[in-house]
Short mmCIF file of C-alpha atoms in Angstrom, two decimals:
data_model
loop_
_atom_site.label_atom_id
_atom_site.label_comp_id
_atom_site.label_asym_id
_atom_site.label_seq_id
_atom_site.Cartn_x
_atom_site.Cartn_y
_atom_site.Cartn_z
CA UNK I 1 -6.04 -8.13 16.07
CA UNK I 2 -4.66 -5.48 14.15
CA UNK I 3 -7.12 -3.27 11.99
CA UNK I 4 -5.97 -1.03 8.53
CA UNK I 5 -8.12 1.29 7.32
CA UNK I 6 -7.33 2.45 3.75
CA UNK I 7 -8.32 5.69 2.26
CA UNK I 8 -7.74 8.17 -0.13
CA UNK I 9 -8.69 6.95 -3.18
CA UNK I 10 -10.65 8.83 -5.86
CA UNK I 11 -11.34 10.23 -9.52
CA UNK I 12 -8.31 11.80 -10.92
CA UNK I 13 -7.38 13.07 -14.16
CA UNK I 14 -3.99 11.43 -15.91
CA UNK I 15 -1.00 13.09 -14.38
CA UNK I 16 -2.65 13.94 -11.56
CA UNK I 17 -1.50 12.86 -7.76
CA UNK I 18 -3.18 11.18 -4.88
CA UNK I 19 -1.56 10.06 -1.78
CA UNK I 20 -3.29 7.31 0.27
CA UNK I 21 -3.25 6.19 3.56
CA UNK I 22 -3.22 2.86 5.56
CA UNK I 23 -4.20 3.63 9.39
CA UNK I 24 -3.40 1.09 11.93
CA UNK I 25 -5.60 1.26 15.23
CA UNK I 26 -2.61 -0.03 17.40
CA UNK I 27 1.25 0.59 17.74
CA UNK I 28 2.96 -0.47 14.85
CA UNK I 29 4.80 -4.18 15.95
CA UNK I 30 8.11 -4.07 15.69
CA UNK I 31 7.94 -7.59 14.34
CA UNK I 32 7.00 -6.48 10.99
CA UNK I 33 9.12 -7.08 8.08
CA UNK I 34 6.80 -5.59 5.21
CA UNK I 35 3.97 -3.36 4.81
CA UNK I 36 2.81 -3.09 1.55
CA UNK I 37 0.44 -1.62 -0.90
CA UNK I 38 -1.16 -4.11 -3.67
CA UNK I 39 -3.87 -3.14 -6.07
CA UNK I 40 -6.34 -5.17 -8.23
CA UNK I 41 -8.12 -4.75 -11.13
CA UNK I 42 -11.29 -6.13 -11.88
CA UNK I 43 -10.75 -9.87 -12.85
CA UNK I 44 -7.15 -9.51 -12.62
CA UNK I 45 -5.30 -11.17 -9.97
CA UNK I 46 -3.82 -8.82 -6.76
CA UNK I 47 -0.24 -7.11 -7.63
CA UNK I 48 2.17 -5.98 -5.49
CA UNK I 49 3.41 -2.29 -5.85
CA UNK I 50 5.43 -1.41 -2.63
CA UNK I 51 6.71 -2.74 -0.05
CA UNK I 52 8.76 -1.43 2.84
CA UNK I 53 10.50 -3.13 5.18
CA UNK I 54 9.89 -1.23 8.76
CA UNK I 55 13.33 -2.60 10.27
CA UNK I 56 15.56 -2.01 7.58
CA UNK I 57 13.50 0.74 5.53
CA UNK I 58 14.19 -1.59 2.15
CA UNK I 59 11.99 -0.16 0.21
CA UNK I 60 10.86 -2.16 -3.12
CA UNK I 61 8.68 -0.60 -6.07
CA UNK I 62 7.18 -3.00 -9.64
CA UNK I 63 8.56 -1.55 -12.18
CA UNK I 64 5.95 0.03 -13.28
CA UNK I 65 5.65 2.65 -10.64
CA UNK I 66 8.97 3.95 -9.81
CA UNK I 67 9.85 7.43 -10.20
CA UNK I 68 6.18 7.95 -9.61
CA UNK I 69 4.68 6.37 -6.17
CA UNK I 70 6.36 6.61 -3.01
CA UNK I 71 5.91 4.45 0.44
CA UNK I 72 6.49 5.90 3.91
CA UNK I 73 5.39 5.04 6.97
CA UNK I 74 4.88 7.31 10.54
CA UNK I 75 5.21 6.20 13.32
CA UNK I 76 3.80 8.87 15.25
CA UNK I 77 0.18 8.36 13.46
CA UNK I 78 0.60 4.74 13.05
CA UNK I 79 0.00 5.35 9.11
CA UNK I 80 1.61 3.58 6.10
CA UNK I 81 1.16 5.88 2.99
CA UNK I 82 1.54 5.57 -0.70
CA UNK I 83 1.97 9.00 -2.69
CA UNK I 84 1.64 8.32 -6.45
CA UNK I 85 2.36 10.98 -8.87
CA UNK I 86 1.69 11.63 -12.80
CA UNK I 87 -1.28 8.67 -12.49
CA UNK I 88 -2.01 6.98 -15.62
CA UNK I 89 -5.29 5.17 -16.44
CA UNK I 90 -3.43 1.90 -16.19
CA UNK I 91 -3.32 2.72 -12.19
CA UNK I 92 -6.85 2.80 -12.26
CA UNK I 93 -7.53 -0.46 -9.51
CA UNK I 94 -8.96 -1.22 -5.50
CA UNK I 95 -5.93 -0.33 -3.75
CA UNK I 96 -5.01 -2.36 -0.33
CA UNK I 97 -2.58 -2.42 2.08
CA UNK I 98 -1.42 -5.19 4.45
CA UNK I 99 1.64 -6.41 6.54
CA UNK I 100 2.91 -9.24 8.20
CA UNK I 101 5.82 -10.76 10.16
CA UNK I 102 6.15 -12.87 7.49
CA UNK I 103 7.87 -12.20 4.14
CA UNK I 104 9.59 -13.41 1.01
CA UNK I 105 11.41 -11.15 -1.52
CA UNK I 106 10.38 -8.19 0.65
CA UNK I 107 7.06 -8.83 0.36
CA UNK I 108 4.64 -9.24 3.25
CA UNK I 109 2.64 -12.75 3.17
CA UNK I 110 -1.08 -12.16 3.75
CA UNK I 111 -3.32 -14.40 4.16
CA UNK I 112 -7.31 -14.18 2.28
CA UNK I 113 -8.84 -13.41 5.50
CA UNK I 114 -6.31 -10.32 6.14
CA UNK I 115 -7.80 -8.40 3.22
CA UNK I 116 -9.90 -5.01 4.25
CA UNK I 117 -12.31 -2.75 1.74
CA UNK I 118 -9.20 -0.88 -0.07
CA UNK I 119 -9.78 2.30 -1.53
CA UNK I 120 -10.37 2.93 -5.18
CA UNK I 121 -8.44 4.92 -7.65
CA UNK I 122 -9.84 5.99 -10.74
CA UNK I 123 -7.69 7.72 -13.18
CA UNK I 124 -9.86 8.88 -16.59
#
């Protein structure tokens, strides 16, 4: 089975930038059709902020973060990444990422279990 490790997360003044990263420990399958970033806020329920679709490279953003965060994904270091730019405190969540071969509107389906630690981004 498949492990992510997310990191990068940490205290950053509004307008600042952070990029985080999702490492897989094997090849990335080819049977993926999303690998996403979601982020939760204490309380709050998980929400999707971008997906990319490694076959295709469909890329989908909320609304909230476009123009701002960007996905990409290498290969080569079998890492998903999400730059975000000009952070707000409303960014301020647990960050996670996840895929599947599974999807719907572009977004991977993940299942409780798949969940890992995330990474936490504090914008104040």
């Amino acid at each position: 089975h498949v492990q992510l490790v997310e990191s990068g997360g940490e205290l950053v003044e509004p307008g600042g930038s952070l990029r985080l990263s999702c490492i897989f420990s094997e090849n990335i399958d080819s049977r993926l059709c999303g690998m996403a970033w979601w982020r939760r806020v204490p309380g709050l329920a998980l929400d999707g902020v971008a997906s990319l679709n490694p076959r295709n490279r469909k890329i989908i953003y909320i609304d909230s973060v476009k123009d701002r965060f960007t996905i990409s994904l290498d290969h080569a270091k079998k890492t998903l990444y999400l730059q975000m730019n000009s952070l707000t405190p409303d960014d301020t969540a647990m960050y996670y990422c996840a895929t599947s071969t599974l999807c719907s509107g572009g977004w991977p389906i993940v299942g409780d279990s798949e969940w890992r630690q995330g990474t936490q981004v504090t914008v104040s």
